[in-house]
Coordinates of C-alpha atoms and ligand atoms in Angstrom, one line a residue:
M28 CA 13.6 -11.2 12.5
I29 CA 12.1 -13.0 9.5
S30 CA 8.9 -14.9 9.9
S31 CA 8.7 -18.3 8.4
F32 CA 6.1 -17.3 5.8
F33 CA 8.4 -14.6 4.4
R34 CA 11.8 -15.1 2.6
I35 CA 14.5 -12.6 2.3
L36 CA 15.1 -11.5 -1.3
S37 CA 18.4 -12.1 -3.0
E38 CA 20.2 -9.0 -4.2
S39 CA 19.2 -9.3 -7.8
I40 CA 15.8 -8.0 -9.0
K41 CA 14.0 -10.6 -11.1
S42 CA 13.8 -9.9 -14.9
D43 CA 10.6 -9.4 -16.8
P44 CA 9.9 -12.5 -18.9
I45 CA 8.4 -10.6 -21.7
S46 CA 11.2 -11.6 -24.1
N47 CA 10.4 -15.3 -23.9
P48 CA 6.9 -16.3 -24.9
F49 CA 7.2 -19.7 -23.4
Q50 CA 8.4 -18.6 -19.9
H51 CA 5.8 -18.8 -17.1
E52 CA 5.4 -15.7 -14.9
H53 CA 6.1 -16.8 -11.4
L54 CA 7.0 -13.4 -10.1
S55 CA 7.0 -12.3 -6.5
A56 CA 7.2 -8.9 -4.8
T57 CA 9.5 -7.6 -2.1
L58 CA 8.7 -5.1 0.6
T59 CA 11.6 -3.6 2.4
I60 CA 10.9 -1.8 5.6
I61 CA 13.4 1.1 5.7
G62 CA 12.0 2.7 8.8
S63 CA 9.2 1.3 11.1
G64 CA 9.0 4.1 13.7
S65 CA 6.7 7.0 14.1
A66 CA 7.3 10.7 15.0
L67 CA 10.0 10.2 17.6
P68 CA 13.0 8.3 16.1
T69 CA 14.7 5.7 18.3
K70 CA 17.9 3.8 17.8
S71 CA 16.2 0.8 16.3
N72 CA 13.2 2.5 14.6
F73 CA 13.7 5.3 12.1
P74 CA 10.6 7.2 10.9
T75 CA 8.4 5.6 8.3
S76 CA 9.6 4.5 4.9
Q77 CA 9.2 1.4 2.7
M78 CA 10.4 0.3 -0.7
L79 CA 8.1 -2.0 -2.8
E80 CA 9.8 -3.9 -5.6
L81 CA 7.3 -5.3 -8.1
R82 CA 7.8 -6.2 -11.8
N83 CA 11.3 -4.9 -11.9
K84 CA 10.2 -1.5 -10.6
Q85 CA 10.7 0.2 -7.3
F86 CA 8.2 2.3 -5.5
L87 CA 9.2 4.3 -2.4
I88 CA 6.3 4.7 0.1
D89 CA 6.7 7.6 2.5
C90 CA 10.1 9.0 3.2
G91 CA 10.7 9.8 6.8
E92 CA 13.9 11.5 8.0
G93 CA 16.9 9.2 7.6
T94 CA 15.5 7.2 4.7
Q95 CA 18.6 7.8 2.5
I96 CA 20.9 6.8 5.4
R97 CA 19.0 3.5 6.0
M98 CA 19.1 2.8 2.2
R99 CA 22.8 3.3 2.2
Q100 CA 23.3 1.2 5.3
M101 CA 21.3 -1.6 3.6
G102 CA 23.0 -1.2 0.2
L103 CA 19.5 -0.7 -1.2
K104 CA 19.9 0.5 -4.8
N105 CA 17.5 2.9 -6.4
N106 CA 18.2 2.2 -10.1
H107 CA 14.6 1.2 -10.7
L108 CA 13.0 4.0 -8.6
G109 CA 10.9 6.5 -10.5
H110 CA 7.8 7.0 -8.3
I111 CA 7.5 8.1 -4.6
F112 CA 4.2 8.0 -2.8
I113 CA 3.7 10.2 0.3
S114 CA 0.7 9.3 2.5
H115 CA 0.4 12.6 4.3
L116 CA 2.3 15.7 5.3
H117 CA 3.4 14.8 8.8
G118 CA 7.1 15.1 9.2
D119 CA 7.7 11.5 10.0
H120 CA 6.5 10.6 6.5
C121 CA 8.2 13.3 4.4
F122 CA 11.2 15.0 6.1
G123 CA 13.6 12.6 4.3
L124 CA 12.7 13.7 0.8
M125 CA 15.0 16.7 0.5
G126 CA 18.1 14.8 1.6
L127 CA 17.2 11.8 -0.6
I128 CA 16.7 13.8 -3.7
S129 CA 19.8 15.9 -3.1
T130 CA 21.8 12.7 -2.7
F131 CA 20.3 11.1 -5.8
G132 CA 21.7 14.1 -7.6
M133 CA 25.2 13.2 -6.5
L134 CA 24.8 9.5 -7.2
S135 CA 24.2 10.0 -10.9
H136 CA 20.5 9.0 -10.7
T137 CA 19.3 10.2 -14.1
S138 CA 15.7 9.1 -14.5
D139 CA 13.0 11.5 -13.4
I140 CA 11.5 11.3 -9.9
H141 CA 7.7 11.5 -9.7
I142 CA 6.2 12.4 -6.3
H143 CA 2.6 11.5 -5.7
A144 CA 1.4 13.5 -2.7
H145 CA -1.0 16.1 -1.3
S146 CA -0.7 19.3 -3.4
D147 CA 0.8 21.3 -0.5
L148 CA 4.0 19.2 -0.8
E149 CA 5.0 20.9 -4.0
K150 CA 4.6 24.3 -2.4
L151 CA 6.7 23.3 0.5
L152 CA 9.5 21.3 -1.3
Q153 CA 9.9 23.2 -4.6
P154 CA 11.5 26.3 -3.0
Q155 CA 14.0 24.0 -1.1
L156 CA 14.8 22.2 -4.4
N157 CA 15.3 25.5 -6.1
Y158 CA 17.6 26.7 -3.4
F159 CA 19.6 23.5 -2.7
C160 CA 19.4 21.4 -5.9
E161 CA 19.8 23.8 -8.7
K162 CA 21.3 21.4 -11.3
L163 CA 19.8 18.0 -10.7
P164 CA 20.5 15.5 -13.5
F165 CA 16.8 14.6 -13.5
Q166 CA 13.4 16.3 -13.1
V167 CA 11.3 16.2 -9.9
I168 CA 7.7 16.1 -11.0
F169 CA 4.8 16.5 -8.6
H170 CA 1.5 14.7 -9.0
P171 CA -1.2 16.0 -6.6
I172 CA -3.5 13.4 -5.2
N173 CA -6.8 13.8 -3.5
P174 CA -6.5 11.7 -0.3
S175 CA -10.2 11.7 0.4
V176 CA -11.2 9.5 -2.6
H177 CA -10.3 6.0 -3.7
E178 CA -9.0 6.3 -7.3
I179 CA -6.2 5.2 -9.6
I180 CA -3.3 7.5 -9.2
Y181 CA -0.6 5.7 -11.2
E182 CA -0.6 3.0 -13.8
D183 CA 1.6 1.4 -16.4
R184 CA 1.5 -1.7 -18.5
T185 CA 1.7 -4.1 -15.6
I186 CA 0.9 -2.3 -12.4
Q187 CA -1.7 0.1 -11.0
V188 CA -1.7 2.1 -7.8
S189 CA -4.8 3.5 -6.1
S190 CA -5.4 5.7 -3.1
I191 CA -7.0 4.4 0.1
P192 CA -8.7 7.2 2.1
L193 CA -7.6 7.0 5.7
K194 CA -8.8 8.7 9.0
H195 CA -6.1 10.9 10.4
R196 CA -5.6 14.4 11.8
V197 CA -4.6 15.8 8.4
P198 CA -5.6 14.6 4.9
C199 CA -4.1 11.1 4.5
C200 CA -4.3 8.1 2.3
G201 CA -2.8 4.7 2.0
F202 CA -1.9 3.0 -1.3
L203 CA -3.0 -0.2 -3.0
F204 CA -0.5 -1.6 -5.4
E205 CA -1.8 -4.2 -7.8
E206 CA -0.5 -6.1 -10.7
K207 CA -2.8 -6.0 -13.7
A208 CA -4.2 -9.4 -14.7
G209 CA -1.6 -11.2 -16.7
D210 CA -1.7 -13.4 -19.8
R211 CA -2.7 -17.1 -19.6
H212 CA 0.1 -19.6 -19.3
I213 CA 0.7 -21.8 -22.4
K214 CA 1.0 -25.5 -22.1
R215 CA 4.2 -26.2 -23.9
D216 CA 3.4 -29.8 -24.7
M217 CA 0.1 -28.9 -26.3
I218 CA 1.6 -26.1 -28.3
D219 CA 4.1 -28.6 -29.7
F220 CA 1.5 -31.2 -30.2
Y221 CA -0.7 -28.9 -32.4
N222 CA 2.3 -27.3 -34.1
V223 CA 1.2 -23.8 -33.1
P224 CA 3.4 -21.3 -34.8
V225 CA 5.4 -19.0 -32.5
W226 CA 3.7 -15.9 -34.0
Q227 CA 0.3 -17.0 -32.8
I228 CA 1.4 -17.6 -29.2
G229 CA 0.8 -14.0 -28.1
K230 CA -2.9 -14.1 -29.1
I231 CA -3.3 -17.6 -27.5
K232 CA -1.9 -16.3 -24.2
Q233 CA -4.6 -13.6 -24.4
G234 CA -7.3 -16.3 -24.8
A235 CA -7.7 -16.9 -28.5
D236 CA -8.5 -20.4 -29.8
F237 CA -6.2 -22.0 -32.5
T238 CA -7.3 -23.3 -35.9
T239 CA -5.1 -26.1 -37.3
E240 CA -4.1 -26.3 -41.0
E241 CA -6.9 -29.0 -41.3
G242 CA -9.4 -26.4 -40.0
E243 CA -9.9 -28.1 -36.6
I244 CA -10.5 -25.5 -33.8
I245 CA -8.6 -26.1 -30.6
P246 CA -10.2 -24.3 -27.7
N247 CA -7.9 -22.1 -25.7
D248 CA -8.3 -24.0 -22.4
I249 CA -6.7 -27.1 -24.1
L250 CA -3.6 -24.9 -24.9
T251 CA -3.3 -22.8 -21.8
L252 CA -3.6 -22.5 -18.0
P253 CA -5.3 -19.6 -16.1
P254 CA -3.1 -16.5 -15.5
T255 CA -1.2 -16.2 -12.2
P256 CA -3.4 -14.2 -9.7
P257 CA -2.1 -10.6 -9.6
I258 CA 0.0 -9.7 -6.5
R259 CA -1.7 -7.0 -4.3
F260 CA -0.1 -5.0 -1.5
A261 CA -1.9 -2.4 0.7
Y262 CA -0.2 0.2 2.7
C263 CA -2.2 1.9 5.5
S264 CA -0.5 4.5 7.7
D265 CA -1.4 6.7 9.5
T266 CA -5.0 6.0 10.5
A267 CA -7.6 5.6 13.2
Y268 CA -9.5 2.3 13.1
S269 CA -11.6 2.5 10.0
E270 CA -13.7 -0.3 8.6
K271 CA -14.3 1.8 5.5
I272 CA -11.0 0.6 4.0
I273 CA -12.0 -3.1 4.2
P274 CA -13.7 -3.4 0.8
I275 CA -10.7 -1.8 -0.9
I276 CA -8.0 -4.0 0.7
E277 CA -10.1 -7.2 0.8
G278 CA -8.0 -10.3 0.3
V279 CA -4.7 -8.6 -0.4
D280 CA -1.6 -10.8 -0.4
L281 CA 0.1 -8.4 2.1
L282 CA -1.3 -5.6 4.3
F283 CA 0.9 -3.1 6.1
H284 CA -1.2 -1.5 8.8
E285 CA 0.0 0.9 11.4
A286 CA 0.0 -0.2 15.0
T287 CA 1.3 2.9 16.8
F288 CA -0.1 1.9 20.2
M289 CA -1.4 -1.1 22.3
E290 CA -4.9 -1.4 23.7
G291 CA -3.7 0.1 27.0
E292 CA -3.3 3.4 25.2
L293 CA -6.6 3.3 23.3
P294 CA -7.7 6.8 24.4
R295 CA -4.4 8.2 23.2
A296 CA -4.8 6.2 19.9
K297 CA -8.2 7.7 19.4
A298 CA -7.1 11.3 20.3
T299 CA -4.2 11.2 17.9
M300 CA -6.1 9.2 15.2
H301 CA -3.9 6.2 15.2
S302 CA -4.5 2.4 15.6
T303 CA -3.6 -0.1 18.2
A304 CA -2.0 -3.5 17.4
R305 CA -5.3 -5.2 18.1
Q306 CA -7.2 -2.9 15.8
A307 CA -4.6 -3.6 13.0
G308 CA -5.3 -7.3 13.5
E309 CA -9.0 -6.8 13.4
I310 CA -8.8 -5.0 10.1
A311 CA -6.6 -7.7 8.7
K312 CA -9.0 -10.4 9.8
K313 CA -12.2 -8.6 8.6
A314 CA -10.5 -7.9 5.2
N315 CA -9.5 -11.5 4.9
V316 CA -5.9 -10.6 3.9
K317 CA -3.2 -13.2 3.6
K318 CA -0.5 -11.6 5.7
L319 CA -0.2 -8.6 8.0
I320 CA 2.9 -6.5 8.8
I321 CA 2.6 -4.0 11.6
G322 CA 4.7 -0.9 12.2
H323 CA 4.8 2.9 12.9
Y324 CA 5.5 2.1 16.5
S325 CA 5.3 4.7 19.2
A326 CA 8.8 5.2 20.8
R327 CA 7.3 4.3 24.2
Y328 CA 7.4 0.6 23.4
S329 CA 10.8 -0.9 23.9
L330 CA 9.4 -4.5 23.6
K331 CA 7.9 -4.8 20.2
S332 CA 7.0 -8.4 20.9
D333 CA 4.1 -7.1 23.0
L334 CA 2.6 -5.3 20.0
L335 CA 3.1 -8.4 17.9
N336 CA 1.4 -10.6 20.5
E337 CA -1.6 -8.3 20.8
A338 CA -2.1 -8.3 17.0
K339 CA -1.6 -12.0 16.8
Q340 CA -4.4 -12.7 19.3
V341 CA -6.7 -11.5 16.6
F342 CA -4.9 -12.3 13.4
E343 CA -2.4 -15.1 13.5
H344 CA -0.5 -14.3 10.3
T345 CA 1.1 -11.1 11.6
V346 CA 4.7 -10.2 11.7
L347 CA 6.6 -7.2 13.2
G348 CA 7.9 -4.8 10.6
E349 CA 11.5 -4.1 11.5
D350 CA 13.9 -1.5 10.1
M351 CA 16.2 -2.6 7.3
T352 CA 14.3 -5.9 6.6
S353 CA 13.0 -7.3 3.4
Y354 CA 9.9 -9.5 3.0
E355 CA 9.2 -11.5 -0.2
F356 CA 5.6 -12.3 -0.8
Ligands
ZN418 ZN1 3.2 9.0 11.3
ZN419 ZN1 0.5 11.3 10.8

């Protein structure tokens, strides 16, 4: 099911407009829910995994058992995947890694795979890689993260990722993916009017004024429009209700927040350090996010619409995360 405020992405990944200085950057991001279930897999809900596509790059977030199967069922390519982020070391978030990496080795994936996770993951996975995947055509590089602090754990020219400390039974963090602030957009008609040479456009997009041959200074805001607001996505699973995350995720374009239980199971949610659908809605509302996707459902709920309705009572712009579904935002 696709909500009206999301669109399904076309097959192709959008190209980076860096080569054309006149092109405006109207990029979007796509979140594909690969698995939306929790510890006990069901026919319709595999354990947790998501793929974020942003700026022509793919980021895999958690890798529950069956992730590679779902990816192949969807025809989800991994050509642009270099970084995998694991929230915590519960099996429903990492049991899929071994199979996925092994299969990548057979599918001529050649770029290195970087895994950002708690340091214990390397100790657990490396012996298996040594045993089963002796001759991979790429390297698997582990980057230990400290789940108890909010800090930048990955960055490149256009994107940064930071950790979001969560409240769970084992060390656990979510991830905030953010575009870096982009350049200003040039007004093509003004650039033509003042005969701005192409070699100066880069500087003008970064905010410089322009001086004409006659010595007249043209202020930058005559020549440009403000940059597109950066896209921001926050992933929060698994966690008990925690208002501490609100300042970090404030105003994001899209929040994924776990909703393992309904309010009727609140004591169980507290005991297992998970959230209810209502609590996910409350976090979304208090953090003033634009859209909320819920997931990580307990296998006990056959009617997911009940979870959706509970979250929507608090935060209207909520949709159910469903396996093998892409959401453009
Ligand atoms: Zn889980
Ligand atoms: Zn967990």
